[in-house]
Short mmCIF file of C-alpha atoms and ligand atoms in Angstrom, two decimals:
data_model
loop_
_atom_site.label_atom_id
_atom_site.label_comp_id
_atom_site.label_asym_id
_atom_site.label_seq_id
_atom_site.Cartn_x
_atom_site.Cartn_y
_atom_site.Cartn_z
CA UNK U 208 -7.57 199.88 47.05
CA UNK U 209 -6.62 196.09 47.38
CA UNK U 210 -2.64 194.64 46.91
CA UNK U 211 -2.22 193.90 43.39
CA UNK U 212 -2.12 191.35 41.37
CA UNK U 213 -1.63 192.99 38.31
CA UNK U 214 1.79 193.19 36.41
CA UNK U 215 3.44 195.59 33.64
CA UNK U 216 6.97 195.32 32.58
CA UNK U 217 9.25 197.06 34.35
CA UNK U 218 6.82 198.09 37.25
CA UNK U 219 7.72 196.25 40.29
CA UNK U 220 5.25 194.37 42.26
CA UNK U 221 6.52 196.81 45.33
CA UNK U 222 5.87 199.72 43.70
CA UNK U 223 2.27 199.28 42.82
CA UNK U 224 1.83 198.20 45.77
CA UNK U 225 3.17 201.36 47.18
CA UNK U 226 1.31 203.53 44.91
CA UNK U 227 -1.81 202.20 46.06
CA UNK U 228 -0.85 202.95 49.41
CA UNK U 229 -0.30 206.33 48.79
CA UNK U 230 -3.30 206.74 46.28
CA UNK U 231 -6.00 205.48 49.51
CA UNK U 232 -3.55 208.09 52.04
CA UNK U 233 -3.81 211.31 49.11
CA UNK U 234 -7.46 209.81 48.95
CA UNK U 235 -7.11 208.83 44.87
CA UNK U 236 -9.81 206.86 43.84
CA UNK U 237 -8.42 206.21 40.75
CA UNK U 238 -5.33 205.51 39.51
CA UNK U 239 -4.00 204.54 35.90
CA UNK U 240 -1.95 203.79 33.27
CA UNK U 241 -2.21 205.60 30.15
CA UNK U 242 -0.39 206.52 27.05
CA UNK U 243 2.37 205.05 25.21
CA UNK U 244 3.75 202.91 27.87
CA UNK U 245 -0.02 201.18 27.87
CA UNK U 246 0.23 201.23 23.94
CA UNK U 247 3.66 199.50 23.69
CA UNK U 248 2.93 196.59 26.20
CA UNK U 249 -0.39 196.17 24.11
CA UNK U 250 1.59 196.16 20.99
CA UNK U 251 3.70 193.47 22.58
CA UNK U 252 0.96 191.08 23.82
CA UNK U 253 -0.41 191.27 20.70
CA UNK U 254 2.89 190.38 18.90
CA UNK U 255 5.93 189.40 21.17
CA UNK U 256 8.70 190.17 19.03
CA UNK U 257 7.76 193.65 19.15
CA UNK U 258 9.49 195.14 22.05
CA UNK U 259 7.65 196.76 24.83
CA UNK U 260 9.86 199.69 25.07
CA UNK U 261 8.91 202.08 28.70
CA UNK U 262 10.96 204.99 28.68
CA UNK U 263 8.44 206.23 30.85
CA UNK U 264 5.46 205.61 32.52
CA UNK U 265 2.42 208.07 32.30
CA UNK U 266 -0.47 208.03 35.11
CA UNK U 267 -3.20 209.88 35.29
CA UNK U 268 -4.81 209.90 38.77
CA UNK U 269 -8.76 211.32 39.70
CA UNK U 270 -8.36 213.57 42.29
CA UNK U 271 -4.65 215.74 42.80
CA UNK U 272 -1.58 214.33 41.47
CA UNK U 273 0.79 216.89 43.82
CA UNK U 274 -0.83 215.07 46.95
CA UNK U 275 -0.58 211.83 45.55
CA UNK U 276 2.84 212.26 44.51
CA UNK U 277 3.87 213.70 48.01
CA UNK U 278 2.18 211.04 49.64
CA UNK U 279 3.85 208.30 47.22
CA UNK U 280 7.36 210.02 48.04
CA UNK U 281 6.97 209.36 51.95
CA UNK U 282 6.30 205.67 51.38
CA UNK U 283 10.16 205.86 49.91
CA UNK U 284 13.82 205.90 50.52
CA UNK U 285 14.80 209.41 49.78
CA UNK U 286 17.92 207.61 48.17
CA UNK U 287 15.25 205.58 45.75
CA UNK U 288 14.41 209.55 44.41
CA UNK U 289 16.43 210.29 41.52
CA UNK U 290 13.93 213.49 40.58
CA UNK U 291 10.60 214.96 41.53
CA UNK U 292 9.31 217.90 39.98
CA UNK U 293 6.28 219.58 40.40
CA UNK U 294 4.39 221.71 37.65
CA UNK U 295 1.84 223.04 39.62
CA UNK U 296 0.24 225.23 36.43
CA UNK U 297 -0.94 221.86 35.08
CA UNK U 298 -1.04 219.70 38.45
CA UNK U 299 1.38 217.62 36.98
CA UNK U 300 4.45 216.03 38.48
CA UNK U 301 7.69 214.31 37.05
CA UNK U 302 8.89 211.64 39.36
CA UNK U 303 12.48 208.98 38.73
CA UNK U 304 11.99 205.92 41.10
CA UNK U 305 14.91 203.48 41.28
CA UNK U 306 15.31 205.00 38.00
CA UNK U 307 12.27 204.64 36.42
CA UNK U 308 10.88 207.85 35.18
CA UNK U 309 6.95 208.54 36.08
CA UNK U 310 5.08 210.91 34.99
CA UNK U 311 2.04 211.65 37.11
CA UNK U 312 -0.77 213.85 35.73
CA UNK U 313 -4.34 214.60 37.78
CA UNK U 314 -7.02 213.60 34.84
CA UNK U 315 -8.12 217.06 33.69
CA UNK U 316 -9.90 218.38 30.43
CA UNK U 317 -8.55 221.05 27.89
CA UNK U 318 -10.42 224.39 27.09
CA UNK U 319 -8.36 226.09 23.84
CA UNK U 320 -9.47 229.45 24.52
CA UNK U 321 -8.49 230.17 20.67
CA UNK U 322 -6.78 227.24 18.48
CA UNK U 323 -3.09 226.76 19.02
CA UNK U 324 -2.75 228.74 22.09
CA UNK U 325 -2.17 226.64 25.93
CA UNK U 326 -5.30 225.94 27.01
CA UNK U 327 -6.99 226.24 30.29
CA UNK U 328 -7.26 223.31 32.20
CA UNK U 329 -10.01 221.96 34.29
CA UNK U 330 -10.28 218.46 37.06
CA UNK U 331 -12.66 215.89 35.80
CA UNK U 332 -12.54 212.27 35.82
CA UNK U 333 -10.65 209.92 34.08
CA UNK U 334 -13.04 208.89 31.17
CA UNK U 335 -12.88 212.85 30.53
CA UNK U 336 -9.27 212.86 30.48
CA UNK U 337 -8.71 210.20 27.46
CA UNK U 338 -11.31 212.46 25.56
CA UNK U 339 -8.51 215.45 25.26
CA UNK U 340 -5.62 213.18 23.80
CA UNK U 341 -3.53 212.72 21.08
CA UNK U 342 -4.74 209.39 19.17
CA UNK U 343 -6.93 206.05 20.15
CA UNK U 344 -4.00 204.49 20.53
CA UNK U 345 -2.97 206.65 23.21
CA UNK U 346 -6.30 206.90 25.14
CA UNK U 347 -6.26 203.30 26.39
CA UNK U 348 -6.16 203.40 30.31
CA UNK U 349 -4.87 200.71 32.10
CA UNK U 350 -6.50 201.06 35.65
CA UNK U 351 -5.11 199.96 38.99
CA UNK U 352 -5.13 197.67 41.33
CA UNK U 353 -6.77 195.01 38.57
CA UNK U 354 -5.49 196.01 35.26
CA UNK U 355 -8.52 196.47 33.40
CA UNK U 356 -8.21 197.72 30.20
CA UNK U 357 -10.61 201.13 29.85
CA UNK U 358 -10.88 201.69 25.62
CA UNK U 359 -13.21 204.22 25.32
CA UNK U 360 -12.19 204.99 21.39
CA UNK U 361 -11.71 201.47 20.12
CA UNK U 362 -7.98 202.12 20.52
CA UNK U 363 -6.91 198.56 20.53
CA UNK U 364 -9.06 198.32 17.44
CA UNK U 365 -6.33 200.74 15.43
CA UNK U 366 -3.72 198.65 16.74
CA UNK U 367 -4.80 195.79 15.48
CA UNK U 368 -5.35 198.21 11.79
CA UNK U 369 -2.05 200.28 12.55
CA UNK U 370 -3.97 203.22 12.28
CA UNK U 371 -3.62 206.66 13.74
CA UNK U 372 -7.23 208.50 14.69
CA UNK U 373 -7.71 211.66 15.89
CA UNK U 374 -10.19 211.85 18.89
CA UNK U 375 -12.32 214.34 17.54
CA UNK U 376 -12.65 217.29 14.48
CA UNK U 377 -11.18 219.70 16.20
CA UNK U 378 -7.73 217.59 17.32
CA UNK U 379 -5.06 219.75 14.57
CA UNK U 380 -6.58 223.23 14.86
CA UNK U 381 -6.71 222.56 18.46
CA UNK U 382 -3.14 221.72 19.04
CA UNK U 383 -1.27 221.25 15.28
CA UNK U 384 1.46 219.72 16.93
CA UNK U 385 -0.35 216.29 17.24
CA UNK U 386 0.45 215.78 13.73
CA UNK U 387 3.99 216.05 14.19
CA UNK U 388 3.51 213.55 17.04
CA UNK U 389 1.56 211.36 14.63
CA UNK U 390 4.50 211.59 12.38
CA UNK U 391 6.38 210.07 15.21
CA UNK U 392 4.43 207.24 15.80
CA UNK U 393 4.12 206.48 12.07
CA UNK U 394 7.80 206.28 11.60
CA UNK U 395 8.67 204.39 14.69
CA UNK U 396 5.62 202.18 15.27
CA UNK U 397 4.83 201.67 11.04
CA UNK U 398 1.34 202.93 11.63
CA UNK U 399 -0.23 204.88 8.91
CA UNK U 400 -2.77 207.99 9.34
CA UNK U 401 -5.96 206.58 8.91
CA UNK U 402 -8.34 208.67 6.20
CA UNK U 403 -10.07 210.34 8.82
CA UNK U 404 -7.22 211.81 10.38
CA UNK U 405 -5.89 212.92 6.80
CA UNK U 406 -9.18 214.53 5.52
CA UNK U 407 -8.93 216.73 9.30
CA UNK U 408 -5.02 217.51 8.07
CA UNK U 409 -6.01 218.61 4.95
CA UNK U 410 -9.39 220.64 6.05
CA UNK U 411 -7.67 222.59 8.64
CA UNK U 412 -4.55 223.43 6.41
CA UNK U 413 -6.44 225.04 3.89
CA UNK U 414 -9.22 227.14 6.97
CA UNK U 415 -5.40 227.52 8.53
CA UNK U 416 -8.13 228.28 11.75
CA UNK U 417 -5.20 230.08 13.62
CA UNK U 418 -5.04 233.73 14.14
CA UNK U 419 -1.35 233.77 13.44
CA UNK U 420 -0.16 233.38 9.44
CA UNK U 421 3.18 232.58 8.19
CA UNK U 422 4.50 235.72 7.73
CA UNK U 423 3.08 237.45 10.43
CA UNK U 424 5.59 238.48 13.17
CA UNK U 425 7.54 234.98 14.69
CA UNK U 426 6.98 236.23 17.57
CA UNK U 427 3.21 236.30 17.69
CA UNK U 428 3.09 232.63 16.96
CA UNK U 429 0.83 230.77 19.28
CA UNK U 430 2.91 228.34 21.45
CA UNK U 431 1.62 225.15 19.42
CA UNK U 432 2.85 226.69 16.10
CA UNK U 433 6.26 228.19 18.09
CA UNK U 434 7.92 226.34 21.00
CA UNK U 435 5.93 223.34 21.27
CA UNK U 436 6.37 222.48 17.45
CA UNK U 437 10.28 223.08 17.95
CA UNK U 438 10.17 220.47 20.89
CA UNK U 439 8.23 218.09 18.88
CA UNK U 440 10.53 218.22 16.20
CA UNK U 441 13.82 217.71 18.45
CA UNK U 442 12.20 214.92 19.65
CA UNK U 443 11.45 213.36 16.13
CA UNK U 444 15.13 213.88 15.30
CA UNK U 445 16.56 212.68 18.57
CA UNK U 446 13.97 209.24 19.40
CA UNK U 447 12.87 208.39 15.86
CA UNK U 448 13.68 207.09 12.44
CA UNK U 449 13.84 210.51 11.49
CA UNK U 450 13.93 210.22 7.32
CA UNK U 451 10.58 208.55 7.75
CA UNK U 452 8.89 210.53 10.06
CA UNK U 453 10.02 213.94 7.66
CA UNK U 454 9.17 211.94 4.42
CA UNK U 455 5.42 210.89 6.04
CA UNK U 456 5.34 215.18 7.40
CA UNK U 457 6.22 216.10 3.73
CA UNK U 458 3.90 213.22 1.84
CA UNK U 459 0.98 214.55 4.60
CA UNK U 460 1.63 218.05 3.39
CA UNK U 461 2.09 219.03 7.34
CA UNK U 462 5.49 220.22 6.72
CA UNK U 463 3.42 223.57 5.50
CA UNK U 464 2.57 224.37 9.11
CA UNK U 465 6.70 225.30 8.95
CA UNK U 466 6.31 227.13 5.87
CA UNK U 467 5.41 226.27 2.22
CA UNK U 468 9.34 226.23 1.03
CA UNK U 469 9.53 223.10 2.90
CA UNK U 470 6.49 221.30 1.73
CA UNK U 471 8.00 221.52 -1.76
CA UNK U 472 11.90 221.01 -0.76
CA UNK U 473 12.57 217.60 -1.95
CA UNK U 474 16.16 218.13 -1.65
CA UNK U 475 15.49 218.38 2.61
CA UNK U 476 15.90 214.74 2.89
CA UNK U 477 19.64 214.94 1.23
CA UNK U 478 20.22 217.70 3.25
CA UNK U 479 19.65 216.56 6.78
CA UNK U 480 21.59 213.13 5.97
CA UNK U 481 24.31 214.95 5.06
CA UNK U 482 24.33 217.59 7.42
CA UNK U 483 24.30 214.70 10.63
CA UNK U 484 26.95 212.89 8.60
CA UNK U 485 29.29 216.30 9.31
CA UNK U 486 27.90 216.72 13.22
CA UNK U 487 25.79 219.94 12.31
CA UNK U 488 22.92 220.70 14.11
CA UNK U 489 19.71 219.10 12.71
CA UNK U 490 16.77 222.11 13.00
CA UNK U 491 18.69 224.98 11.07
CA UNK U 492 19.39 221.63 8.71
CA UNK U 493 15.62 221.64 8.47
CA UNK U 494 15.05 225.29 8.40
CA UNK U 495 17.63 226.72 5.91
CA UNK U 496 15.51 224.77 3.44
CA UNK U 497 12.56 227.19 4.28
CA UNK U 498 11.35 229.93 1.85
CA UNK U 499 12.39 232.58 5.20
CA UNK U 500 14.21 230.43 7.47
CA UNK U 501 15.46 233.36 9.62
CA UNK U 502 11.67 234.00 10.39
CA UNK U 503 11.02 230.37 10.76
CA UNK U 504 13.87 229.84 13.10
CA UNK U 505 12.94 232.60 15.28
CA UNK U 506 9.05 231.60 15.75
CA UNK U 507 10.57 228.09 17.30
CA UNK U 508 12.54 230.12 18.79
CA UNK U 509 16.22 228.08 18.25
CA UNK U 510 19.06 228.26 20.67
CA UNK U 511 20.37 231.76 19.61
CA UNK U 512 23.80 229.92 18.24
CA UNK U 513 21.59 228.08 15.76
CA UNK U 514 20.01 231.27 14.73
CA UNK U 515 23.48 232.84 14.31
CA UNK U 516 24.27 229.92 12.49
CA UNK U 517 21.52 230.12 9.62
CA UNK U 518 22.25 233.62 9.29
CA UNK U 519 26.23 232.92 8.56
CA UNK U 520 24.98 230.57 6.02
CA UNK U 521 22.40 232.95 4.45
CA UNK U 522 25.54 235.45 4.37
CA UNK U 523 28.01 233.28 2.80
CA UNK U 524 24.88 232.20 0.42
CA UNK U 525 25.00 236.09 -0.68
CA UNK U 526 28.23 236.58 -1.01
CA UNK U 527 28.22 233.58 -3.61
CA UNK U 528 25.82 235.36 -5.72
CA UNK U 529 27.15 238.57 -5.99
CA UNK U 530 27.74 239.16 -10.07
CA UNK U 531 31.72 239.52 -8.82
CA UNK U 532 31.89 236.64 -6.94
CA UNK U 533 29.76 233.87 -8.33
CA UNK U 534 30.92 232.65 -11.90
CA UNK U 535 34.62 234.03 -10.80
CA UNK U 536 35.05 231.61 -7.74
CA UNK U 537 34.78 229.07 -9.83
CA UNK U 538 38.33 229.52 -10.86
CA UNK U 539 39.90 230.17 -7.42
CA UNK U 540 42.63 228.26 -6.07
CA UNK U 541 42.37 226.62 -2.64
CA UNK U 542 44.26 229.25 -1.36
CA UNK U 543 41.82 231.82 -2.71
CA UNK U 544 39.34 229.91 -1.19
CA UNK U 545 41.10 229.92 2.02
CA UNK U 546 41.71 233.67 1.82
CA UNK U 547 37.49 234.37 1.19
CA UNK U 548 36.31 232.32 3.59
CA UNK U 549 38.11 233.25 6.32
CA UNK U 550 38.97 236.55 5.80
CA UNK U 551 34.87 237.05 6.44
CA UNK U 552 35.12 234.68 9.71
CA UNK U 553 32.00 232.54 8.88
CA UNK U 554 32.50 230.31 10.74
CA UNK U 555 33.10 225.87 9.82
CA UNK U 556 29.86 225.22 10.71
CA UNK U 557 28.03 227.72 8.83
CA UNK U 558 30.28 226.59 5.28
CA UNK U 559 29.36 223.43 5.89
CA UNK U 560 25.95 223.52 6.36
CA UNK U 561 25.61 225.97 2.73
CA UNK U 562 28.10 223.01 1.47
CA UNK U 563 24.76 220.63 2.84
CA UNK U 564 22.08 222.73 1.13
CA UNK U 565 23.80 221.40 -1.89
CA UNK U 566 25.13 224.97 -3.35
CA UNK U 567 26.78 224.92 -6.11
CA UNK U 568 29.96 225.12 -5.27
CA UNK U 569 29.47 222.45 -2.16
CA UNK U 570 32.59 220.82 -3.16
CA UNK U 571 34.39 223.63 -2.73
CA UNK U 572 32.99 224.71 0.44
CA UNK U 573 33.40 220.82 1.88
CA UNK U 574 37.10 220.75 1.08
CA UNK U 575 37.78 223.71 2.88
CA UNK U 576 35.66 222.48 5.37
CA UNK U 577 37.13 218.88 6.07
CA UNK U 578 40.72 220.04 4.30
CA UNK U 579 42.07 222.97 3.81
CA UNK U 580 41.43 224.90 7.14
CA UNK U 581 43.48 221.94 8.63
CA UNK U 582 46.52 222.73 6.71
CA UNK U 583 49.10 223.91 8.73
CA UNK U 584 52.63 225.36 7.65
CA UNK U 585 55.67 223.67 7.74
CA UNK U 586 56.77 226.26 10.78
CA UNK U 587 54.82 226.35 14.18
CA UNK U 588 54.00 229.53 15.79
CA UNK U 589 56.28 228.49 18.64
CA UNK U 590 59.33 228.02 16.22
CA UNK U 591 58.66 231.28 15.07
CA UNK U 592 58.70 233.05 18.30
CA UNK U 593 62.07 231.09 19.36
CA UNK U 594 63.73 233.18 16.25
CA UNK U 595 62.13 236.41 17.34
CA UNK U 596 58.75 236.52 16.20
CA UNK U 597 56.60 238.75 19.08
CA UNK U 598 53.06 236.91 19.87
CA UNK U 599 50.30 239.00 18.53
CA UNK U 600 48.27 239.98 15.22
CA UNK U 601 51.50 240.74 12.92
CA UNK U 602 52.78 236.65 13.86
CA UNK U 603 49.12 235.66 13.11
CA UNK U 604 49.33 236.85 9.71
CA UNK U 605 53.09 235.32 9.25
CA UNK U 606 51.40 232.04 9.90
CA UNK U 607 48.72 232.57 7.52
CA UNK U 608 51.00 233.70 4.77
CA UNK U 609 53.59 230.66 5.94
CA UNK U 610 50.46 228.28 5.05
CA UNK U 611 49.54 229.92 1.74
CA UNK U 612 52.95 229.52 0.38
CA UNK U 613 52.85 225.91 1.69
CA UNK U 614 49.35 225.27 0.43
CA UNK U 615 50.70 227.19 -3.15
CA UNK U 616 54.08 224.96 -3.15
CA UNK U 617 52.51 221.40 -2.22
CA UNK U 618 49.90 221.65 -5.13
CA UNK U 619 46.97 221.75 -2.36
CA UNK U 620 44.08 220.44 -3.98
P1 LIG X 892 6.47 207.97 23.87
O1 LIG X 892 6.60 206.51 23.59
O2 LIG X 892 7.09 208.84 22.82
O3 LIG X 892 6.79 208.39 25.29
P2 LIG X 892 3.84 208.69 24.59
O4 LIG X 892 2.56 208.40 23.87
O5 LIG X 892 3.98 208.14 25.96
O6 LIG X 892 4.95 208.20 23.62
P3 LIG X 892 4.33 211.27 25.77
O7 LIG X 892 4.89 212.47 25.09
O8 LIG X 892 5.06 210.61 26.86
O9 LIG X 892 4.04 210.24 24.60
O10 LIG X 892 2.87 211.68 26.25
C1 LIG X 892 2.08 210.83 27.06
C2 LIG X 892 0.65 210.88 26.62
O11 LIG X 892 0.13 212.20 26.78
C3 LIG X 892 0.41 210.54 25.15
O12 LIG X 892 0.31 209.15 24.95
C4 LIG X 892 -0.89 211.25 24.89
O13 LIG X 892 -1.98 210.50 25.36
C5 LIG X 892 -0.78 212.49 25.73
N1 LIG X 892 -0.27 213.64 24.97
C6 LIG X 892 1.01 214.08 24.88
N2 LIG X 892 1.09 215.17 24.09
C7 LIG X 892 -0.17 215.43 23.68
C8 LIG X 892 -0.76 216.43 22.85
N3 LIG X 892 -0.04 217.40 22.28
N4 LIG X 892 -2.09 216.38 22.68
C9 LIG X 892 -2.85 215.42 23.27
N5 LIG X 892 -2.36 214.45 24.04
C10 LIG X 892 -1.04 214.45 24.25
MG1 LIG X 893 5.45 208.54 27.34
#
């Protein structure tokens, strides 16, 4: 390969030079540019005030990514390596140059052995490659040294329309997490799913072609209705305009792939806004909204803390309904309150997010949240101890009772 000429934002002339270097050393014939990094700068020609943003940059190379990586990290100052990471089940390898993260991937096509599962991955060349992808607009190769464009799909053609197309019929049942990718791209890009892509959605909802049903164990889920949907969704909620991008899943109906609860929660909207307004975590936000969200949030498999957390809301959900407790605590005092809620240790976060879900008795629920858990009495522990108090359980409940009678006398409302 010959020094380049070509040029893409934030890729220094030095590098690509470099790269091609290593690509004629790890014997690469070719070497490109693909995915959203290739989609963005086309975006950006096409209408400058668009930013081209490059979090990262994806390549796909013909012939082994390890050896081209290795052979790419020799040409460099160690010190100009912030990572490199090899995943040698996919021949894939994650690389941060002068900051600059790359993401290098040998051009390979997909067998699903059954739909939703990992598939089985085989070499082949790059035309192959942009075959197994998301959407058009993500199949456009950029190839190195020149820069020609290589739009096999007419993916600059739903650019221009803002539309998102599958690659083929089989794209959801395949890998179901593309549409909650596509919900991404809607959101942050203002693309819309083109008819195509929505009559697939809808088709392989109701043939649900996966061996795995909601309501089957969680954890028999196939890794593209599990794990790899629970990364897809942290990702919408961390990088995206996440309202839109859960309005589109909802409008789409894809929000049934979670579980049908969902699809018909229009209160989920209120929900999450209010529950990242208080700091809580966003997925059991999501979930508790869910027709079995303890099942739900164990086939994504959620931090175990998030799990526990759902389940302390569920609890305290029951508790309010019990015949004894649910048209009486509508009378209690704060200090009643005080005494339920902690008495059964659920803990802040778990109120709160119940106080989210929009019980009814949220108001309740947020004052002791935000209020009257910070109430402390007029005497400190310490003080007490100076006129004899011993530290321990009996002092604990001295305080407590010190901060009743304070919350009782001050009219605590
Ligand atoms: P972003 O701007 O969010 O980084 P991206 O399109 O670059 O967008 P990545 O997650 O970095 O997204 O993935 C890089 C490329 O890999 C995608 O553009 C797409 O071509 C392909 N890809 C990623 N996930 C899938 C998937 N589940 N199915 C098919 N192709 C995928
Ligand atoms: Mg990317």
């Amino acid at each position: 390969m010959k020094n380049s000429e070509f040029r893409f934002p934030g890729l220094s002339k030095e590098l690509i030079d470099l790269m091609q270097k290593a690509a004629c050393k790890a014997k690469i014939h070719r070497l490109a540019l693909v995915g959203g990094a290739v989609r963005d700068w086309l975006i950006h020609q096409e209408d400058p005030n668009r930013i081209a943003n490059t979090p990262d940059l994806d390549f796909v190379v013909q012939g082994s990514a390890t050896a081209f990586a290795e052979a790419l990290v020799q040409e460099l100052l160690p010190e100009r390596i912030q990572t490199y990471r090899l995943h040698s089940s996919f021949d894939t390898v994650e690389l941060q140059i002068d900051g600059l993260k790359i993401d290098l991937a040998t051009a390979r096509k997909e067998e699903y052995k059954s739909p939703g599962e990992n598939p089985r991955v085989f070499e082949t060349e790059l035309e192959k490659d942009l075959e197994r992808r998301d959407f058009t607009i993500n199949a456009i190769a950029v190839e190195l040294p020149k820069g020609n464009i290589l739009d096999l799909h007419q993916g600059q053609r739903a650019l221009l329309s803002k539309e998102l197309f599958f690659l083929h019929s089989k794209s959801i049942a395949e890998d179901p997490t593309r549409i909650y990718r596509g919900a991404r791209y809607a959101a942050r890009l203002g693309f819309r799913l083109s008819s195509e892509a929505f009559e697939q959605l809808n088709s392989t909802l109701v043939t649900w072609p996966w061996s795995w049903k909601i309501g089957n164990p969680p954890e028999f889920a196939p890794p593209a209705l599990s794990t790899r949907l629970r990364k897809e969704l942290e990702l919408l909620f961390k990088n995206e305009p996440w309202n839109l991008s859960i309005k589109y899943l909802q409008e789409w109906g894809a929000l049934r792939l979670l579980d049908e609860g969902l699809q018909s929660d229009y209160s989920c909207l209120r929900r999450l806004h209010w529950s990242i307004r208080l700091g809580l975590p966003t997925l059991p936000a999501l979930i508790i909204g869910a027709s079995n969200p303890l099942s739900l949030a164990a086939r994504l498999q959620l931090p175990q803390s998030q799990q526990n957390l759902l389940s302390q809301s569920l609890d305290l959900e029951s508790f309010l309904l019990k015949s004894e407790v649910e048209h009486d605590c509508l009378n209690w005092s704060p200090v009643r309150w005080c005494q339920e809620l902690e008495d059964q240790k659920w803990s802040p976060e778990a109120v709160a997010l119940l106080a989210c879900k929009g019980h009814k008795v949220w108001h309740y629920l947020i004052r002791w949240w935000g209020r009257w858990r910070h109430i402390r009495p007029s005497v400190s522990a310490s003080e007490l101890i100076k006129k004899g108090w011993e530290p321990g359980p009996k002092l604990g409940k001295e305080i407590q009772r010190l901060r009743w009678d304070y919350m009782e006398k001050e009219k605590i409302k």
